XYZ file of C-alpha atoms in Angstrom:
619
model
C 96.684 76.133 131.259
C 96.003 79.644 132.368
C 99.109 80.635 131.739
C 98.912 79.282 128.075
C 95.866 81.180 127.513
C 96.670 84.400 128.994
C 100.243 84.100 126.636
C 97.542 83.388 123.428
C 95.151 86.647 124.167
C 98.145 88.905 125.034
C 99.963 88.306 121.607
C 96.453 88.601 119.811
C 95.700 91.455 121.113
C 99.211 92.976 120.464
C 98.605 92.276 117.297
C 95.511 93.851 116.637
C 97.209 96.743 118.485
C 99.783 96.506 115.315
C 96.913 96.419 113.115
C 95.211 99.394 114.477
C 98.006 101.564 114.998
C 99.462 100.904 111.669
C 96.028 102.034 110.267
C 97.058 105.362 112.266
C 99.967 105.476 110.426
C 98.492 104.991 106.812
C 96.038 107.765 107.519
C 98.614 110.335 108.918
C 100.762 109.493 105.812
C 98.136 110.016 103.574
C 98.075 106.156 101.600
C 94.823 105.976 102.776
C 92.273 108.463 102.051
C 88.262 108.408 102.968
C 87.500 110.306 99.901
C 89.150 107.716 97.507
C 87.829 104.428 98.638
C 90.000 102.545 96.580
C 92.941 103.533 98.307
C 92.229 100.761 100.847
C 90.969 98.521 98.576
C 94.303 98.398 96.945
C 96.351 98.505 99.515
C 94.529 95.655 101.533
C 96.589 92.877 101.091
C 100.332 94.820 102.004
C 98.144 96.105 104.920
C 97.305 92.404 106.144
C 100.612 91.379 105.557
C 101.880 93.238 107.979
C 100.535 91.301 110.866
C 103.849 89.418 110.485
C 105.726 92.251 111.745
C 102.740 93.039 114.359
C 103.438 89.583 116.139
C 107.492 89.972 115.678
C 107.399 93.462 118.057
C 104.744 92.325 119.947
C 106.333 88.804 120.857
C 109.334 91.256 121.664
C 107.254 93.076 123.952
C 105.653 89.942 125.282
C 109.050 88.109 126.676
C 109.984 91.390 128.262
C 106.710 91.252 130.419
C 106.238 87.570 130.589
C 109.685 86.611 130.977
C 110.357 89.575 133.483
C 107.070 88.600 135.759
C 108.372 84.365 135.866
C 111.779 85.807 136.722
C 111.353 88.360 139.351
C 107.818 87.155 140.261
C 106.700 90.648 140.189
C 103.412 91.884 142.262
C 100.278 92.803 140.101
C 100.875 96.451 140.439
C 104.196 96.248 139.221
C 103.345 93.664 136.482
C 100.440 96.346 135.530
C 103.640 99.336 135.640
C 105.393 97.436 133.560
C 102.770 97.125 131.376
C 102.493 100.326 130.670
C 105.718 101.269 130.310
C 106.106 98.803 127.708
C 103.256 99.974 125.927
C 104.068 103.274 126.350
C 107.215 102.992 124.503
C 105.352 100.766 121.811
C 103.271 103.837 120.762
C 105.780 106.177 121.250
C 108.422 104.111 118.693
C 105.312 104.226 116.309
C 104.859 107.868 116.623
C 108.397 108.700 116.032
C 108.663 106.470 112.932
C 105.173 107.855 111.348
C 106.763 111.696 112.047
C 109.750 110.697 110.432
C 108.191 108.556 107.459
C 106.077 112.051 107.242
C 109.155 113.864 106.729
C 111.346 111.157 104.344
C 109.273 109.096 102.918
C 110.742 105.794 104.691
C 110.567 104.015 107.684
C 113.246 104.517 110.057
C 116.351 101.774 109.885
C 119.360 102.378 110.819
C 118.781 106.061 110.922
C 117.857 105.004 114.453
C 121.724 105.631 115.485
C 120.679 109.595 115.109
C 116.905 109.012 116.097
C 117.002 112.052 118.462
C 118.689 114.516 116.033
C 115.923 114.576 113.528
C 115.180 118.025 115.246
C 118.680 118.499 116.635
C 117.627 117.349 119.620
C 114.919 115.282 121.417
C 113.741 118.487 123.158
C 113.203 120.096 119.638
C 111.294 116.792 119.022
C 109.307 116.999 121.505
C 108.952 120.737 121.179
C 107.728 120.798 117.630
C 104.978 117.429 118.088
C 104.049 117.700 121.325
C 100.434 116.574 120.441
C 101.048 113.561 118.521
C 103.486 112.770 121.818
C 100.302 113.212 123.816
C 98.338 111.662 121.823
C 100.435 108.568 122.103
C 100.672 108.951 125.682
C 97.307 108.872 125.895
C 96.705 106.084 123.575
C 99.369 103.944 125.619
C 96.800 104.637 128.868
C 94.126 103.430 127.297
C 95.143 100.473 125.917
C 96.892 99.382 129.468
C 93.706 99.148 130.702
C 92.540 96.323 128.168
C 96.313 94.626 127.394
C 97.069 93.906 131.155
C 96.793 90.018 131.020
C 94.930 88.443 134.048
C 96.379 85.115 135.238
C 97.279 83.298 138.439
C 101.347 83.738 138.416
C 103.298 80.406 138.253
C 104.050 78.694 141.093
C 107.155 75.720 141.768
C 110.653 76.173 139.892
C 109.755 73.377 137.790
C 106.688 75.051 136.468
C 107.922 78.795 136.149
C 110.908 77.487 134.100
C 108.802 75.168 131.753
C 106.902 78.306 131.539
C 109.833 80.535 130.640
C 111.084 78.564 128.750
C 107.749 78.850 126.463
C 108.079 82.347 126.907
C 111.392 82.810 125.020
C 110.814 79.833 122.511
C 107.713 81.108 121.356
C 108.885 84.978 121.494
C 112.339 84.238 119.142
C 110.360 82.181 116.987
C 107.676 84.712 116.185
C 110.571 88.174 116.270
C 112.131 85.629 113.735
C 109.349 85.000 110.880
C 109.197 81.508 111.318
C 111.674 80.788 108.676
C 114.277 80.410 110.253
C 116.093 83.758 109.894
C 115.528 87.320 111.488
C 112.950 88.885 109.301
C 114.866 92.198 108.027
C 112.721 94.948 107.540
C 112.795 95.260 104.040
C 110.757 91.440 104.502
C 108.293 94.271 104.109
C 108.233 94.117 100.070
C 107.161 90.232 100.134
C 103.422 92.370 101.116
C 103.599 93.698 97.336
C 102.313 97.083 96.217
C 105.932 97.977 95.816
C 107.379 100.965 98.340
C 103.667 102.079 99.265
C 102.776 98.151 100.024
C 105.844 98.215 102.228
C 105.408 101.243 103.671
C 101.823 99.770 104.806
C 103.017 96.879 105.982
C 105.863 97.599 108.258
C 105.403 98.360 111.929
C 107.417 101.320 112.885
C 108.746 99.888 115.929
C 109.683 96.697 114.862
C 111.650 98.544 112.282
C 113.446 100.677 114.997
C 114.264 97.558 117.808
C 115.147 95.860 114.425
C 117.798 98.097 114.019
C 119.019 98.970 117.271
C 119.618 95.239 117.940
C 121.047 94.688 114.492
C 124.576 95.881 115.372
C 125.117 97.576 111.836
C 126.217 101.136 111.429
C 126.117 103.296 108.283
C 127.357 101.782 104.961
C 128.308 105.216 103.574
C 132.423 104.849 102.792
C 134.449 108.083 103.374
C 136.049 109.801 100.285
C 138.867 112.488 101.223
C 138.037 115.262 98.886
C 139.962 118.629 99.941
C 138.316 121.685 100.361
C 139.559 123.591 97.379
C 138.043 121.152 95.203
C 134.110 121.509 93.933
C 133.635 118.145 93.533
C 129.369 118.942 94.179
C 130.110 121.557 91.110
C 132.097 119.035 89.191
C 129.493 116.308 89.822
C 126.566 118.602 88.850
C 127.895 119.507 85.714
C 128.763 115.953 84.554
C 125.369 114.849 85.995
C 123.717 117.311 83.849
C 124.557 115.331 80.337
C 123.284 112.098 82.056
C 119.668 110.602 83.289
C 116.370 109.866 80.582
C 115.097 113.457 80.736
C 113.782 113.433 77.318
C 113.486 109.836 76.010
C 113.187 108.779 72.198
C 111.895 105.662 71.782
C 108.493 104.234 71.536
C 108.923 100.749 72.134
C 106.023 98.907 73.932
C 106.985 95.121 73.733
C 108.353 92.607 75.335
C 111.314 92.746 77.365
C 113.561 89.573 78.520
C 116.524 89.718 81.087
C 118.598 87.152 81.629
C 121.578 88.147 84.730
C 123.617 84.984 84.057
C 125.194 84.146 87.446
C 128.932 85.125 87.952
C 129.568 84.877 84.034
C 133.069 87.221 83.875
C 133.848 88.693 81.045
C 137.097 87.443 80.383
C 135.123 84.325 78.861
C 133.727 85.943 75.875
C 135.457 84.510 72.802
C 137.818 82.847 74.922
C 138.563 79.660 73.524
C 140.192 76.292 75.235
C 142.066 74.429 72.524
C 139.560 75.132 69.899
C 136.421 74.805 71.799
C 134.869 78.491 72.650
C 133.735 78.843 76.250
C 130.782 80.732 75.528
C 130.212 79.715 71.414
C 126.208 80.814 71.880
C 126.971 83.966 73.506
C 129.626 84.978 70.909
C 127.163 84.038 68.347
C 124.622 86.349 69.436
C 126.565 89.141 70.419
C 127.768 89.782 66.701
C 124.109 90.076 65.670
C 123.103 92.166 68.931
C 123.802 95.687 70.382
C 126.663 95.408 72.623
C 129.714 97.371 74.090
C 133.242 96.700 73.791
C 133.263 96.680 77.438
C 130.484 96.236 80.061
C 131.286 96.774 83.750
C 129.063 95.328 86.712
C 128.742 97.638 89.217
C 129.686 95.435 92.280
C 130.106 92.033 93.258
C 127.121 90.322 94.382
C 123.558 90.013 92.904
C 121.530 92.303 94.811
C 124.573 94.784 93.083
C 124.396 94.031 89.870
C 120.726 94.315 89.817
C 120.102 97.435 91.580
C 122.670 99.156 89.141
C 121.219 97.739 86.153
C 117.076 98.153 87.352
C 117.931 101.686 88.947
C 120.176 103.095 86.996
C 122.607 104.018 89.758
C 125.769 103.011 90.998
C 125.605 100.726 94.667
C 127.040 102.282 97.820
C 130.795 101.826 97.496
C 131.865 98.142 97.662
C 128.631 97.253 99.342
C 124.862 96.609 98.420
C 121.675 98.742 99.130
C 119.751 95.407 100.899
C 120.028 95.675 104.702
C 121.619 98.696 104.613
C 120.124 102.199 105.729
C 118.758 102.991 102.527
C 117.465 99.591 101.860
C 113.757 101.177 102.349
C 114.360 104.304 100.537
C 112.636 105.395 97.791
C 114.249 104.600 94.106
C 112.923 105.141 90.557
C 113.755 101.781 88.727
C 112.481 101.209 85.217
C 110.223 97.949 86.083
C 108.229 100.957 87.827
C 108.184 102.643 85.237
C 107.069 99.843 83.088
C 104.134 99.294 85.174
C 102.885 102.573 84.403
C 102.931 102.020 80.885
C 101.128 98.541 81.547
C 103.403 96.228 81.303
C 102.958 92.509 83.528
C 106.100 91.689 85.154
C 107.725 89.059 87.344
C 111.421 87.751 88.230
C 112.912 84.239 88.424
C 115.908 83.039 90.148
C 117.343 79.062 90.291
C 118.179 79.833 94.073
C 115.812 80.781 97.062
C 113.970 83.872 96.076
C 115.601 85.710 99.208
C 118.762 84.555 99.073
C 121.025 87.685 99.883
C 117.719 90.095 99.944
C 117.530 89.142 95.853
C 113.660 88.752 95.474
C 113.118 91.350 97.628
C 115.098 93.905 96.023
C 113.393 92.793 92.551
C 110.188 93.586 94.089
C 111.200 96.733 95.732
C 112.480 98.198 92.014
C 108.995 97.147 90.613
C 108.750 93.702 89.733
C 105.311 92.655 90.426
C 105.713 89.100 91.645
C 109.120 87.109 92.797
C 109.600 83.602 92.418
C 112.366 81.018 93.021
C 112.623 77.463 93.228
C 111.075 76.890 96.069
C 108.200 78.291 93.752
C 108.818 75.701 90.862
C 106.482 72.489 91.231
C 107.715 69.325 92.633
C 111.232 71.263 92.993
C 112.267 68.890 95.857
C 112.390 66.298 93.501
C 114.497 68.251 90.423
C 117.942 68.087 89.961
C 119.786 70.393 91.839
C 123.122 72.050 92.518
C 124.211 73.283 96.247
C 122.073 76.791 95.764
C 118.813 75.888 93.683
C 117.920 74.599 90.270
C 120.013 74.114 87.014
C 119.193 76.769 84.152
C 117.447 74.118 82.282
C 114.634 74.010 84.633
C 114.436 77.854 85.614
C 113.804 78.632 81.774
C 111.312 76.206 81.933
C 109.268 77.097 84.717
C 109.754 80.985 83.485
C 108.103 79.907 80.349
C 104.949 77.951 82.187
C 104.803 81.278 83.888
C 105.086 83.856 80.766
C 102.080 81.684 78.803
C 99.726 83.287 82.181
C 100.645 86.383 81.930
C 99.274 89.467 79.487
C 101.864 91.445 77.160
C 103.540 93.553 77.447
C 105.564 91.150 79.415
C 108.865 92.446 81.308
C 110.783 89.388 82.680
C 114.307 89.148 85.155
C 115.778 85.795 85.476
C 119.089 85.355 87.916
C 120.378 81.978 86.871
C 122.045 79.110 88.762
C 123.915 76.754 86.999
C 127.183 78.694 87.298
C 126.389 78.822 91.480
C 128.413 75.824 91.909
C 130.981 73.869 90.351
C 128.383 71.204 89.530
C 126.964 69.938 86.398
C 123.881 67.935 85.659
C 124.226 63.914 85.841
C 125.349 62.635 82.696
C 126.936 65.933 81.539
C 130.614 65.354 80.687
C 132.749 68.503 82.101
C 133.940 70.134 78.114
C 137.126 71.563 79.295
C 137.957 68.585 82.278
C 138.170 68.985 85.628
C 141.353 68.749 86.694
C 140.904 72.043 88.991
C 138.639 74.302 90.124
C 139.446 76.818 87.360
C 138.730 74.243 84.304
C 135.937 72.628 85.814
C 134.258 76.362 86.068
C 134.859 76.837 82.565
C 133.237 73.649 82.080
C 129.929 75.144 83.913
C 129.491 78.082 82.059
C 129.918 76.522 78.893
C 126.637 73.964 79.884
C 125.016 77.262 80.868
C 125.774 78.759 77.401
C 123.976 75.687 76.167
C 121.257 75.864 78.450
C 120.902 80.459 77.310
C 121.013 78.957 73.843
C 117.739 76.845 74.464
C 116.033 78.857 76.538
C 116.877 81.459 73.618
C 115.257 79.002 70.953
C 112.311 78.406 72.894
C 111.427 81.811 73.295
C 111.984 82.515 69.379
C 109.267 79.631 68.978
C 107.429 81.471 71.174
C 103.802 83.073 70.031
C 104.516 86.477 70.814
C 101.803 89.334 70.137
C 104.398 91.786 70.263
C 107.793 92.392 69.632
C 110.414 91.409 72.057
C 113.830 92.731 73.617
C 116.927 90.079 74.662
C 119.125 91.435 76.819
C 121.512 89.209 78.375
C 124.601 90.358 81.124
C 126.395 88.895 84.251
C 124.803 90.309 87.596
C 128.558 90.386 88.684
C 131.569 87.993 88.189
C 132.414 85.279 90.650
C 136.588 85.659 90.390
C 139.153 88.289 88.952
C 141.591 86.564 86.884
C 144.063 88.785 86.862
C 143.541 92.251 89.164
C 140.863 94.735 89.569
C 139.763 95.169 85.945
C 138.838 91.407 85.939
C 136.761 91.953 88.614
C 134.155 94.022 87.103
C 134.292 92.923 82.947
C 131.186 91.124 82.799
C 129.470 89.617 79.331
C 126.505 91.872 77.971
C 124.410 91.989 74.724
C 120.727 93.241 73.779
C 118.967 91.570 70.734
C 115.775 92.777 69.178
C 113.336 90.224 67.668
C 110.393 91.900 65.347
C 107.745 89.735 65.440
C 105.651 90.034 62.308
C 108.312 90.004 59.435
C 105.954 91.988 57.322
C 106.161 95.154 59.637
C 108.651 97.458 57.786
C 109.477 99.793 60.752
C 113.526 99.481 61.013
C 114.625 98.290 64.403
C 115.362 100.843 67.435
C 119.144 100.331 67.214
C 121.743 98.914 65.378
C 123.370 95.699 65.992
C 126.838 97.266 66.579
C 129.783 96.526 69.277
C 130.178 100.092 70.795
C 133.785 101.339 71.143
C 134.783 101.884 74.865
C 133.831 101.380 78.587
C 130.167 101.091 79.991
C 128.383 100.081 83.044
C 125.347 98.386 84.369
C 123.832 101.736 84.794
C 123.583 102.304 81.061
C 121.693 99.517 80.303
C 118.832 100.839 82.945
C 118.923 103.879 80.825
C 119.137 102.380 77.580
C 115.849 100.868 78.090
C 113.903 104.045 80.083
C 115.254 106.058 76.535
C 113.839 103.268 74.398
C 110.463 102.610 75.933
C 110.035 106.336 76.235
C 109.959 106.215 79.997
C 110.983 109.609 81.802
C 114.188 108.813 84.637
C 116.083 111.751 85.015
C 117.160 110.441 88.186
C 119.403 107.929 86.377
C 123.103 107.868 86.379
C 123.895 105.806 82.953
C 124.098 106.766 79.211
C 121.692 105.115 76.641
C 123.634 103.160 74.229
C 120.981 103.999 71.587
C 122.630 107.620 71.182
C 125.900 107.405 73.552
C 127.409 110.511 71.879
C 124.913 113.100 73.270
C 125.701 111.826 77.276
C 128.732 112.351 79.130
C 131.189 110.253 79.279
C 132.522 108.035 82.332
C 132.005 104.639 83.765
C 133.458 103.880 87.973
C 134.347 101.034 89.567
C 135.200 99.996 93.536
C 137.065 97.806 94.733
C 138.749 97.660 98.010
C 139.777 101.463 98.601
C 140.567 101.493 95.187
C 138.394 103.143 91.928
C 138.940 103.138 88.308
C 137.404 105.929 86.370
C 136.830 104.861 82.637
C 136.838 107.818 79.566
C 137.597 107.048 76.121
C 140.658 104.916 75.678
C 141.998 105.616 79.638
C 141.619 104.793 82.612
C 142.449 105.986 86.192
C 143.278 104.257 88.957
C 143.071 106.020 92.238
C 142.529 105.900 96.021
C 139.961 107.069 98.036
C 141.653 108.235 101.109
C 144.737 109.421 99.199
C 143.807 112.529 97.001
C 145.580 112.949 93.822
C 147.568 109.224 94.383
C 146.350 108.252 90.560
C 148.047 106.306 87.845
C 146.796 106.332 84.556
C 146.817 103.873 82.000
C 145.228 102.274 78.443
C 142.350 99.736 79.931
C 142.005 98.172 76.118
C 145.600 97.345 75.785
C 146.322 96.860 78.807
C 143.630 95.237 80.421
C 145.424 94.051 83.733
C 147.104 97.493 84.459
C 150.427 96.050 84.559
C 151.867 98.569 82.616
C 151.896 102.899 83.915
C 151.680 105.585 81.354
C 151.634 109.175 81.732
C 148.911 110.946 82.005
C 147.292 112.585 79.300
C 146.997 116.522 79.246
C 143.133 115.734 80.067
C 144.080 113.224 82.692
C 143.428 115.649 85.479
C 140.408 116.439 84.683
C 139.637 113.077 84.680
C 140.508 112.032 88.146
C 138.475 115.348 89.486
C 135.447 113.449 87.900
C 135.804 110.061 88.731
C 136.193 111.072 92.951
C 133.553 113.793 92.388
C 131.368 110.395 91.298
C 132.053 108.237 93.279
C 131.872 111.086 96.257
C 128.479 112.901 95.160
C 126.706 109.847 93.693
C 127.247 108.516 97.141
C 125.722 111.676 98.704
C 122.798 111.138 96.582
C 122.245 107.706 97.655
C 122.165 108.715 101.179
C 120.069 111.624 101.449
């Protein structure tokens, strides 16, 4: 029993430990500030959250010394050593994090590979904060003196192993987060309060064990570019016509987003027999603002969304969620939106964290996350092998929208297209004789389910106007080579509210000739809801003409660099190996043509992109 109790006040007071030195932290960063009292008011609840991570590191800590004693049956002065030690390098893991969250902004992740070459080296470290080094020191010696537990050790095999094997169930199932998984770091942005709430929230050293244990390297991809070439200048200059410095618009209303799961683009007024696949889609689209092609900028959720909130293109064939940028600082519009007032939340048919999704919508600005494990009763709906069908999302994103105040900004991932399921009693439209027809089946009943969730929000009391926009997050299969990989469905429909306000709409509902990307509709909406983002990479498609022109895709080693009517293919390791060729008429690149006189030019621009927008990302 003593040994159960001595376990229970360790961990406690580890935690408070957390709690304490965390406060450190938020006082040395400056998020909390005596003279503005509010600053901890606000920041309360992120700062409570983080106890999670406070009993993760110190359950780490705990089966070292614990586990280590019943092992090795160590004598009390060593046990007390040891103690110390551990302790020791607790505070001192803090103290490097906070000095390097002084300096970038972010937590340390996996920055930890290069953790003693901040300074160049750890002598310059030392050299140049000495004090706070001391003061940690210090701090560590202190502490010993109240953290060393006090127990009779264990006696008999029988009991020592029942005991260590306590010791390491109770230590993996705290580091873990009780879910089931390893809590990642950027678990952090469940706290709310967006980067700041995070940055509260987060213990340093969990953060840095997190990622020394994790196994995972740098995501950055190399790009050959040879010496002779400026590809910073060539970037700089094309980056110079792009971003929201100046916006135009002054819309304030609503704002709808629907990223229809894995819908690819090769399904828009594609027709089996004569049935359309998508016959609500295609409806809308030829009263909406759309493009005459829309390109997702990656293949999984967590990509699609960060290009389209953010406004940037994803690492190169990889996402931004447990990666070592996954804590860095962005500008995504839904911040931006909750400047100007708006209420916010996103909805997904799957588990809100599947693949880091609900956490990524909450680190871009999104105040609250939900998915179905958030929907009432959702045990007992009918579901699919990842969540919820569409049906019952829209639904429940409806219940929620009637709580909370315009302006109202709203994500929704769907579900039904997940699987290759369809709700009882819905006959497959197209057969399912393979897996091929039976997905066109799917995403035809999704269509149908978009098309009511559509009509319900039209019968909607809205106070304010409201914005439509509806594209793919990504597509789940390329039917015919890279280009099919990244065409993804994509319109935006504005709905005026009271028909006797004689204000003209925004934009016109117009297909735009040539290529975009996700990272044009981010800017189309900063420009329209005047919000400032000159940190964005897209175009807005309210006044294309004035940007620069270009849209990129990845895929495998290989990029395609969109401008006007042409496209380049070309490979990242292999300078000037390009091939040019018409994407419109030739959509599956079957078919060479010579470059055009421009098409140099063109190339230099599409590696400087994909080089120096990666440089960006990784600063």
């Amino acid at each position: 029993m003593s040994f159960l109790v001595s376990s229970a006040r360790y961990l406690s007071r580890l935690v408070i430990l957390g709690l304490v030195m965390r406060s450190f932290v938020a006082l040395y960063l400056n998020l909390w500030d005596f003279s503005a009292p509010e600053s901890f008011a606000n920041t309360l609840g992120p700062f409570l959250y983080g106890w999670h991570f406070d009993l993760a590191i110190g359950s780490f800590f705990y089966l070292l010394l614990y586990g280590s004693s019943l092992l090795f049956g160590f004598s009390t002065k060593t046990y007390s050593r040891l103690n110390f030690l551990l302790l020791l390098t607790y505070t001192v893991l803090v103290t490097v994090d906070a000095l390097y969250a002084k300096e970038s902004g972010r937590h340390i992740s996996y920055e930890v590979y290069n953790l003693f070459t901040i300074q160049g080296s750890f002598g310059g470290l030392l050299k140049q904060y000495w004090l706070q080094f001391l003061f940690a020191f210090l701090g560590a010696s202190f502490v010993s003196k109240f953290f060393t537990p006090h127990y009779k050790p264990v006696q008999g095999f029988f009991k020592r192993g029942l005991a260590l094997f306590f010791t390491l169930a109770i230590s993996v199932i705290f580091a873990r987060g009780f879910e089931g998984i390893p809590q990642d770091p950027s678990w952090a942005y469940r706290a709310g309060g967006g980067s700041k709430g995070a940055t509260l929230a987060m213990n340093g050293a969990y953060g840095i064990l997190w990622a020394s244990f994790a196994g995972k390297k740098s995501s950055k991809e190399t790009i050959f570019v040879p010496e002779n070439i400026p590809s910073e200048e060539i970037f700089k200059k094309w980056k110079s016509l792009r971003g929201i410095p100046k916006p135009l618009g002054t819309f304030d209303g609503n704002i709808v987003i629907v990223f229809v799961e894995g819908w690819p683009g090769v399904y828009v007024d594609k027709k089996v027999g004569e049935t359309e696949v998508l016959p609500f889609f295609n409806s809308l689209r030829k009263r909406s603002l759309s493009t005459d092609l829309m390109l997702a900028g990656g293949h999984r959720t967590t990509e699609g969304l960060f290009a389209t909130l953010c406004s940037l293109p994803n690492p190169p064939g990889k996402s931004i969620m447990f990666s070592e940028i996954e804590n860095k600082d962005f500008t995504c519009f839904p911040q931006l939106l909750t400047k100007k007032g708006y209420s916010s939340a996103f909805f997904q048919g799957s588990d809100q964290f599947t693949s880091g999704v609900g956490l990524l919508a909450l680190k871009t600005g999104f105040q609250e996350s939900y998915g179905k494990r958030e929907i009432p009763h959702w045990q007992t709906i009918e579901q699919n092998a990842w969540g919820v069908f569409d049906q019952d999302l829209y639904k429940f994103t409806i219940e929620r929208m009637d709580h909370m105040p315009e302006p109202l900004l709203i994500g929704l991932n769907t579900n039904t297209t997940h699987d290759l399921a369809l709700p009882q009693g819905v006959r497959p439209a197209f057969g399912e004789e393979n897996q091929s027809t039976l997905h066109l089946s799917v995403t035809h009943h999704a269509d149908k389910e978009l098309r009511d969730f559509y009509e319900a929000l039209q019968k909607r009391k809205w106070k304010k106007d409201w914005l439509f926009v509806v594209l793919s997050d990504h597509t789940s299969f390329a039917a015919d080579g890279i280009f099919e990989h990244y065409s993804i469905p994509f319109l935006m429909k504005y709905h005026r509210v009271h028909s006797s306000h004689k204000s003209t709409a925004p934009f016109a509902e117009k297909i735009l000739p040539g290529a975009y990307s996700q990272n044009d509709v981010g800017a189309t909406i900063a420009d329209l809801t005047g919000s400032v983002a000159p940190e964005f990479l897209g175009r807005s498609l309210l006044r294309p003409q004035e940007f620069s022109e270009g849209a990129s895709i990845f895929h495998l080693g290989q990029s395609v660099w969109f401008e006007g009517p042409w496209a380049v293919v070309f490979n990242i390791r292999d300078f000037n190996n390009k091939r040019c060729y018409h994407w419109k008429n030739d959509m599956t690149f079957h078919y060479q043509l010579p470059c055009p006189a421009e098409g140099d030019d063109m190339y230099l621009r599409g590696l400087s992109f994909l080089k120096e927008s990666q440089e960006d990302l990784f600063k």
